[in-house]
Amino acid sequence: MSRPTVLERALHHLLEVESTTGQYASRVLEVGHWNTVVSDLKRRCGIQVRSEWRRLTNRHGQEYNAKSYWLAPEDRGAAAEALTQLEARRLARDDGGAS
């Protein structure tokens, strides 16, 4: 079985968390440019990922600006459906390639 695609991993992450920063998501999902992934989710899957700049505090107590991303409650159902479709497509490809 192949590894989940970047879009699958991104949707799974967004469905698991309340919000995420681009830096954190890039590190956890092992993607170079989170903003490109967000753009691809909108273009390929029609999923609207909300974002805004927020002032956060790091573990040393210093404040910094970071862009936060999240799925609105009304978009979570469509995101879960898109994730199911992406996974099914990948698994069908895997089964077709094994024959």
Short mmCIF file of N, CA, C and O in Angstrom, two decimals:
data_model
loop_
_atom_site.label_atom_id
_atom_site.label_comp_id
_atom_site.label_asym_id
_atom_site.label_seq_id
_atom_site.Cartn_x
_atom_site.Cartn_y
_atom_site.Cartn_z
N MET A 1 0.85 -1.18 0.00
CA MET A 1 0.00 0.00 0.00
C MET A 1 0.89 1.24 0.00
O MET A 1 1.87 1.31 0.74
N SER A 2 0.53 2.21 -0.81
CA SER A 2 1.34 3.42 -0.93
C SER A 2 1.05 4.40 0.21
O SER A 2 0.02 4.32 0.88
N ARG A 3 1.97 5.30 0.39
CA ARG A 3 1.84 6.34 1.41
C ARG A 3 0.74 7.31 1.00
O ARG A 3 0.59 7.63 -0.18
N PRO A 4 -0.05 7.81 1.96
CA PRO A 4 -1.07 8.81 1.62
C PRO A 4 -0.46 10.02 0.92
O PRO A 4 0.67 10.41 1.21
N THR A 5 -1.21 10.59 0.01
CA THR A 5 -0.74 11.75 -0.73
C THR A 5 -0.65 12.97 0.18
O THR A 5 -1.20 12.97 1.29
N VAL A 6 -0.01 14.00 -0.31
CA VAL A 6 0.10 15.25 0.46
C VAL A 6 -1.28 15.81 0.77
O VAL A 6 -1.54 16.25 1.89
N LEU A 7 -2.18 15.79 -0.22
CA LEU A 7 -3.53 16.32 0.02
C LEU A 7 -4.27 15.49 1.06
O LEU A 7 -4.97 16.05 1.91
N GLU A 8 -4.10 14.18 1.03
CA GLU A 8 -4.72 13.33 2.05
C GLU A 8 -4.19 13.66 3.43
O GLU A 8 -4.95 13.80 4.39
N ARG A 9 -2.88 13.76 3.53
CA ARG A 9 -2.26 14.07 4.83
C ARG A 9 -2.70 15.44 5.33
O ARG A 9 -2.97 15.62 6.53
N ALA A 10 -2.81 16.41 4.42
CA ALA A 10 -3.22 17.76 4.81
C ALA A 10 -4.66 17.77 5.31
O ALA A 10 -4.95 18.37 6.35
N LEU A 11 -5.56 17.12 4.59
CA LEU A 11 -6.95 17.07 5.03
C LEU A 11 -7.08 16.34 6.36
O LEU A 11 -7.83 16.78 7.25
N HIS A 12 -6.38 15.24 6.51
CA HIS A 12 -6.42 14.49 7.76
C HIS A 12 -5.95 15.37 8.92
O HIS A 12 -6.58 15.41 9.99
N HIS A 13 -4.87 16.10 8.70
CA HIS A 13 -4.34 17.00 9.74
C HIS A 13 -5.35 18.09 10.08
O HIS A 13 -5.63 18.33 11.26
N LEU A 14 -5.93 18.73 9.06
CA LEU A 14 -6.89 19.80 9.31
C LEU A 14 -8.14 19.30 10.02
O LEU A 14 -8.75 20.03 10.81
N LEU A 15 -8.53 18.06 9.74
CA LEU A 15 -9.70 17.49 10.42
C LEU A 15 -9.39 17.11 11.87
O LEU A 15 -10.28 17.07 12.70
N GLU A 16 -8.12 16.84 12.17
CA GLU A 16 -7.72 16.45 13.53
C GLU A 16 -7.57 17.63 14.48
O GLU A 16 -7.79 17.49 15.67
N VAL A 17 -7.13 18.77 13.96
CA VAL A 17 -6.79 19.90 14.82
C VAL A 17 -7.82 21.02 14.69
O VAL A 17 -8.54 21.10 13.71
N GLU A 18 -7.86 21.86 15.71
CA GLU A 18 -8.74 23.02 15.65
C GLU A 18 -8.16 24.06 14.70
O GLU A 18 -8.88 24.66 13.90
N SER A 19 -6.86 24.29 14.79
CA SER A 19 -6.15 25.17 13.86
C SER A 19 -4.68 24.77 13.87
O SER A 19 -4.22 24.09 14.77
N THR A 20 -3.98 25.21 12.83
CA THR A 20 -2.57 24.88 12.71
C THR A 20 -1.84 26.06 12.10
O THR A 20 -2.46 26.89 11.44
N THR A 21 -0.55 26.15 12.33
CA THR A 21 0.24 27.18 11.64
C THR A 21 0.91 26.54 10.43
O THR A 21 1.08 25.33 10.37
N GLY A 22 1.26 27.37 9.48
CA GLY A 22 1.94 26.87 8.29
C GLY A 22 3.25 26.18 8.63
O GLY A 22 3.58 25.13 8.08
N GLN A 23 3.99 26.76 9.57
CA GLN A 23 5.28 26.18 9.96
C GLN A 23 5.08 24.79 10.58
O GLN A 23 5.79 23.84 10.23
N TYR A 24 4.13 24.67 11.48
CA TYR A 24 3.89 23.39 12.14
C TYR A 24 3.41 22.35 11.13
O TYR A 24 3.90 21.21 11.11
N ALA A 25 2.44 22.73 10.31
CA ALA A 25 1.89 21.78 9.32
C ALA A 25 2.97 21.32 8.35
O ALA A 25 3.05 20.14 8.01
N SER A 26 3.83 22.24 7.90
CA SER A 26 4.91 21.86 6.99
C SER A 26 5.84 20.84 7.62
O SER A 26 6.24 19.87 6.97
N ARG A 27 6.14 21.04 8.89
CA ARG A 27 7.06 20.13 9.59
C ARG A 27 6.40 18.77 9.82
O ARG A 27 6.99 17.73 9.53
N VAL A 28 5.19 18.76 10.31
CA VAL A 28 4.50 17.51 10.64
C VAL A 28 4.19 16.69 9.38
O VAL A 28 4.34 15.48 9.37
N LEU A 29 3.77 17.37 8.32
CA LEU A 29 3.35 16.68 7.10
C LEU A 29 4.48 16.47 6.11
O LEU A 29 4.29 15.86 5.06
N GLU A 30 5.64 17.00 6.44
CA GLU A 30 6.82 16.88 5.57
C GLU A 30 6.55 17.44 4.17
O GLU A 30 6.80 16.78 3.17
N VAL A 31 6.01 18.66 4.14
CA VAL A 31 5.81 19.36 2.87
C VAL A 31 6.62 20.65 2.91
O VAL A 31 6.79 21.25 3.97
N GLY A 32 7.09 21.06 1.76
CA GLY A 32 7.93 22.25 1.70
C GLY A 32 7.15 23.55 1.82
O GLY A 32 7.59 24.48 2.48
N HIS A 33 6.00 23.62 1.18
CA HIS A 33 5.26 24.88 1.13
C HIS A 33 3.79 24.63 1.46
O HIS A 33 3.00 24.27 0.58
N TRP A 34 3.41 24.86 2.70
CA TRP A 34 2.05 24.62 3.16
C TRP A 34 1.05 25.48 2.38
O TRP A 34 -0.04 25.00 2.05
N ASN A 35 1.41 26.72 2.06
CA ASN A 35 0.47 27.58 1.34
C ASN A 35 0.12 27.01 -0.03
O ASN A 35 -1.00 27.17 -0.51
N THR A 36 1.04 26.30 -0.66
CA THR A 36 0.76 25.65 -1.94
C THR A 36 -0.22 24.49 -1.75
O THR A 36 -1.12 24.29 -2.56
N VAL A 37 -0.06 23.76 -0.68
CA VAL A 37 -0.98 22.66 -0.37
C VAL A 37 -2.38 23.20 -0.14
O VAL A 37 -3.36 22.65 -0.65
N VAL A 38 -2.50 24.30 0.60
CA VAL A 38 -3.79 24.92 0.86
C VAL A 38 -4.43 25.36 -0.46
O VAL A 38 -5.62 25.14 -0.69
N SER A 39 -3.63 25.94 -1.33
CA SER A 39 -4.12 26.36 -2.65
C SER A 39 -4.59 25.15 -3.46
O SER A 39 -5.64 25.21 -4.12
N ASP A 40 -3.85 24.06 -3.42
CA ASP A 40 -4.24 22.84 -4.14
C ASP A 40 -5.53 22.25 -3.59
O ASP A 40 -6.34 21.71 -4.35
N LEU A 41 -5.74 22.32 -2.29
CA LEU A 41 -6.98 21.82 -1.70
C LEU A 41 -8.18 22.58 -2.26
O LEU A 41 -9.21 21.99 -2.56
N LYS A 42 -8.02 23.88 -2.41
CA LYS A 42 -9.12 24.68 -2.96
C LYS A 42 -9.32 24.38 -4.44
O LYS A 42 -10.44 24.17 -4.91
N ARG A 43 -8.23 24.34 -5.20
CA ARG A 43 -8.31 24.16 -6.64
C ARG A 43 -8.77 22.75 -7.02
O ARG A 43 -9.65 22.58 -7.86
N ARG A 44 -8.21 21.74 -6.40
CA ARG A 44 -8.51 20.35 -6.79
C ARG A 44 -9.72 19.76 -6.10
O ARG A 44 -10.42 18.92 -6.66
N CYS A 45 -9.96 20.15 -4.85
CA CYS A 45 -11.03 19.52 -4.07
C CYS A 45 -12.17 20.47 -3.71
O CYS A 45 -13.18 20.04 -3.17
N GLY A 46 -11.98 21.75 -3.96
CA GLY A 46 -13.02 22.73 -3.61
C GLY A 46 -13.13 22.98 -2.12
O GLY A 46 -14.16 23.47 -1.65
N ILE A 47 -12.09 22.68 -1.36
CA ILE A 47 -12.10 22.85 0.09
C ILE A 47 -11.54 24.22 0.44
O ILE A 47 -10.42 24.55 0.08
N GLN A 48 -12.33 25.00 1.16
CA GLN A 48 -11.91 26.33 1.59
C GLN A 48 -11.23 26.23 2.95
O GLN A 48 -11.88 25.91 3.94
N VAL A 49 -9.94 26.45 2.98
CA VAL A 49 -9.19 26.47 4.25
C VAL A 49 -9.09 27.93 4.67
O VAL A 49 -8.57 28.76 3.93
N ARG A 50 -9.62 28.24 5.82
CA ARG A 50 -9.60 29.62 6.33
C ARG A 50 -8.22 29.93 6.88
O ARG A 50 -7.51 29.03 7.35
N SER A 51 -7.84 31.20 6.86
CA SER A 51 -6.54 31.59 7.41
C SER A 51 -6.58 33.03 7.88
O SER A 51 -7.38 33.84 7.40
N GLU A 52 -5.71 33.32 8.83
CA GLU A 52 -5.52 34.69 9.29
C GLU A 52 -4.20 34.77 10.05
O GLU A 52 -3.71 33.77 10.58
N TRP A 53 -3.63 35.97 10.08
CA TRP A 53 -2.41 36.19 10.85
C TRP A 53 -2.79 36.33 12.31
O TRP A 53 -3.77 36.99 12.65
N ARG A 54 -2.02 35.67 13.16
CA ARG A 54 -2.26 35.74 14.61
C ARG A 54 -0.95 36.02 15.32
O ARG A 54 0.12 35.68 14.84
N ARG A 55 -1.06 36.62 16.46
CA ARG A 55 0.09 36.87 17.33
C ARG A 55 0.14 35.72 18.32
O ARG A 55 -0.77 35.53 19.13
N LEU A 56 1.21 34.91 18.26
CA LEU A 56 1.35 33.74 19.12
C LEU A 56 2.56 33.91 20.03
O LEU A 56 3.40 34.78 19.81
N THR A 57 2.66 33.06 21.03
CA THR A 57 3.78 33.08 21.97
C THR A 57 4.52 31.75 21.86
O THR A 57 3.91 30.69 21.93
N ASN A 58 5.84 31.82 21.69
CA ASN A 58 6.62 30.58 21.58
C ASN A 58 6.95 30.04 22.96
O ASN A 58 6.58 30.62 23.99
N ARG A 59 7.67 28.93 23.01
CA ARG A 59 7.96 28.28 24.29
C ARG A 59 8.88 29.09 25.18
O ARG A 59 9.05 28.78 26.36
N HIS A 60 9.54 30.13 24.62
CA HIS A 60 10.42 30.99 25.40
C HIS A 60 9.71 32.26 25.87
O HIS A 60 10.34 33.14 26.43
N GLY A 61 8.39 32.34 25.61
CA GLY A 61 7.62 33.49 26.03
C GLY A 61 7.69 34.67 25.07
O GLY A 61 7.16 35.74 25.37
N GLN A 62 8.32 34.49 23.93
CA GLN A 62 8.43 35.57 22.94
C GLN A 62 7.25 35.52 21.98
O GLN A 62 6.85 34.44 21.54
N GLU A 63 6.71 36.68 21.66
CA GLU A 63 5.60 36.76 20.72
C GLU A 63 6.12 36.81 19.29
O GLU A 63 7.20 37.35 19.03
N TYR A 64 5.35 36.24 18.39
CA TYR A 64 5.70 36.26 16.97
C TYR A 64 4.42 36.19 16.14
O TYR A 64 3.36 35.79 16.64
N ASN A 65 4.49 36.59 14.89
CA ASN A 65 3.36 36.52 13.98
C ASN A 65 3.42 35.22 13.20
O ASN A 65 4.48 34.83 12.71
N ALA A 66 2.28 34.56 13.09
CA ALA A 66 2.20 33.32 12.31
C ALA A 66 0.83 33.25 11.67
O ALA A 66 -0.16 33.74 12.23
N LYS A 67 0.77 32.69 10.49
CA LYS A 67 -0.50 32.51 9.82
C LYS A 67 -1.11 31.20 10.30
O LYS A 67 -0.48 30.15 10.24
N SER A 68 -2.34 31.28 10.79
CA SER A 68 -3.06 30.10 11.26
C SER A 68 -4.06 29.67 10.21
O SER A 68 -4.66 30.50 9.53
N TYR A 69 -4.25 28.36 10.10
CA TYR A 69 -5.16 27.77 9.12
C TYR A 69 -6.14 26.85 9.83
O TYR A 69 -5.76 26.16 10.77
N TRP A 70 -7.38 26.80 9.36
CA TRP A 70 -8.38 25.93 9.95
C TRP A 70 -9.52 25.70 8.96
O TRP A 70 -9.66 26.41 7.97
N LEU A 71 -10.31 24.68 9.27
CA LEU A 71 -11.53 24.41 8.52
C LEU A 71 -12.70 24.94 9.32
O LEU A 71 -12.82 24.65 10.52
N ALA A 72 -13.57 25.71 8.68
CA ALA A 72 -14.78 26.19 9.35
C ALA A 72 -15.69 24.99 9.60
O ALA A 72 -15.65 24.00 8.85
N PRO A 73 -16.50 25.03 10.64
CA PRO A 73 -17.38 23.90 10.95
C PRO A 73 -18.23 23.46 9.75
O PRO A 73 -18.42 22.26 9.52
N GLU A 74 -18.70 24.42 8.97
CA GLU A 74 -19.54 24.08 7.82
C GLU A 74 -18.76 23.43 6.67
O GLU A 74 -19.35 22.86 5.76
N ASP A 75 -17.43 23.52 6.70
CA ASP A 75 -16.60 22.93 5.65
C ASP A 75 -16.02 21.56 6.03
O ASP A 75 -15.45 20.88 5.18
N ARG A 76 -16.18 21.17 7.28
CA ARG A 76 -15.56 19.93 7.74
C ARG A 76 -16.17 18.68 7.09
O ARG A 76 -15.47 17.73 6.78
N GLY A 77 -17.47 18.69 6.85
CA GLY A 77 -18.12 17.55 6.20
C GLY A 77 -17.60 17.36 4.77
O GLY A 77 -17.30 16.23 4.36
N ALA A 78 -17.49 18.45 4.02
CA ALA A 78 -16.97 18.37 2.65
C ALA A 78 -15.52 17.92 2.65
O ALA A 78 -15.09 17.16 1.77
N ALA A 79 -14.75 18.36 3.66
CA ALA A 79 -13.35 17.96 3.75
C ALA A 79 -13.24 16.47 4.03
O ALA A 79 -12.40 15.77 3.45
N ALA A 80 -14.08 15.95 4.92
CA ALA A 80 -14.06 14.52 5.23
C ALA A 80 -14.45 13.71 3.99
O ALA A 80 -13.84 12.66 3.72
N GLU A 81 -15.43 14.18 3.23
CA GLU A 81 -15.84 13.49 2.01
C GLU A 81 -14.72 13.52 0.97
O GLU A 81 -14.44 12.51 0.32
N ALA A 82 -14.06 14.66 0.82
CA ALA A 82 -12.94 14.77 -0.13
C ALA A 82 -11.81 13.83 0.28
O ALA A 82 -11.20 13.18 -0.58
N LEU A 83 -11.53 13.73 1.58
CA LEU A 83 -10.49 12.81 2.07
C LEU A 83 -10.85 11.37 1.72
O LEU A 83 -10.00 10.61 1.23
N THR A 84 -12.09 10.98 1.92
CA THR A 84 -12.54 9.63 1.59
C THR A 84 -12.36 9.34 0.11
O THR A 84 -11.88 8.27 -0.28
N GLN A 85 -12.71 10.30 -0.74
CA GLN A 85 -12.56 10.13 -2.19
C GLN A 85 -11.09 10.02 -2.60
O GLN A 85 -10.74 9.18 -3.44
N LEU A 86 -10.24 10.87 -2.02
CA LEU A 86 -8.81 10.81 -2.35
C LEU A 86 -8.20 9.47 -1.94
O LEU A 86 -7.41 8.87 -2.67
N GLU A 87 -8.57 8.99 -0.74
CA GLU A 87 -8.06 7.71 -0.27
C GLU A 87 -8.53 6.57 -1.17
O GLU A 87 -7.75 5.68 -1.52
N ALA A 88 -9.81 6.60 -1.56
CA ALA A 88 -10.36 5.55 -2.43
C ALA A 88 -9.65 5.55 -3.78
O ALA A 88 -9.32 4.48 -4.32
N ARG A 89 -9.38 6.73 -4.31
CA ARG A 89 -8.69 6.83 -5.59
C ARG A 89 -7.28 6.25 -5.50
O ARG A 89 -6.84 5.52 -6.38
N ARG A 90 -6.58 6.58 -4.41
CA ARG A 90 -5.21 6.06 -4.23
C ARG A 90 -5.23 4.55 -4.08
O ARG A 90 -4.42 3.83 -4.68
N LEU A 91 -6.15 4.03 -3.27
CA LEU A 91 -6.22 2.58 -3.05
C LEU A 91 -6.60 1.84 -4.34
O LEU A 91 -6.10 0.75 -4.59
N ALA A 92 -7.46 2.44 -5.15
CA ALA A 92 -7.82 1.82 -6.43
C ALA A 92 -6.60 1.78 -7.36
O ALA A 92 -6.39 0.79 -8.06
N ARG A 93 -5.81 2.84 -7.33
CA ARG A 93 -4.57 2.87 -8.12
C ARG A 93 -3.62 1.79 -7.64
O ARG A 93 -2.98 1.11 -8.43
N ASP A 94 -3.53 1.65 -6.31
CA ASP A 94 -2.63 0.62 -5.75
C ASP A 94 -3.08 -0.78 -6.18
O ASP A 94 -2.26 -1.61 -6.54
N ASP A 95 -4.38 -1.04 -6.14
CA ASP A 95 -4.90 -2.35 -6.52
C ASP A 95 -4.70 -2.60 -8.02
O ASP A 95 -4.36 -3.71 -8.41
N GLY A 96 -4.88 -1.57 -8.82
CA GLY A 96 -4.71 -1.71 -10.25
C GLY A 96 -3.26 -1.96 -10.65
O GLY A 96 -2.97 -2.69 -11.58
N GLY A 97 -2.33 -1.37 -9.91
CA GLY A 97 -0.92 -1.54 -10.21
C GLY A 97 -0.38 -2.87 -9.75
O GLY A 97 0.62 -3.37 -10.25
N ALA A 98 -1.05 -3.50 -8.79
CA ALA A 98 -0.56 -4.78 -8.25
C ALA A 98 -0.96 -5.97 -9.14
O ALA A 98 -0.41 -7.04 -9.01
N SER A 99 -1.92 -5.77 -10.00
CA SER A 99 -2.40 -6.89 -10.84
C SER A 99 -1.42 -7.27 -11.89
O SER A 99 -0.76 -6.52 -12.48
#
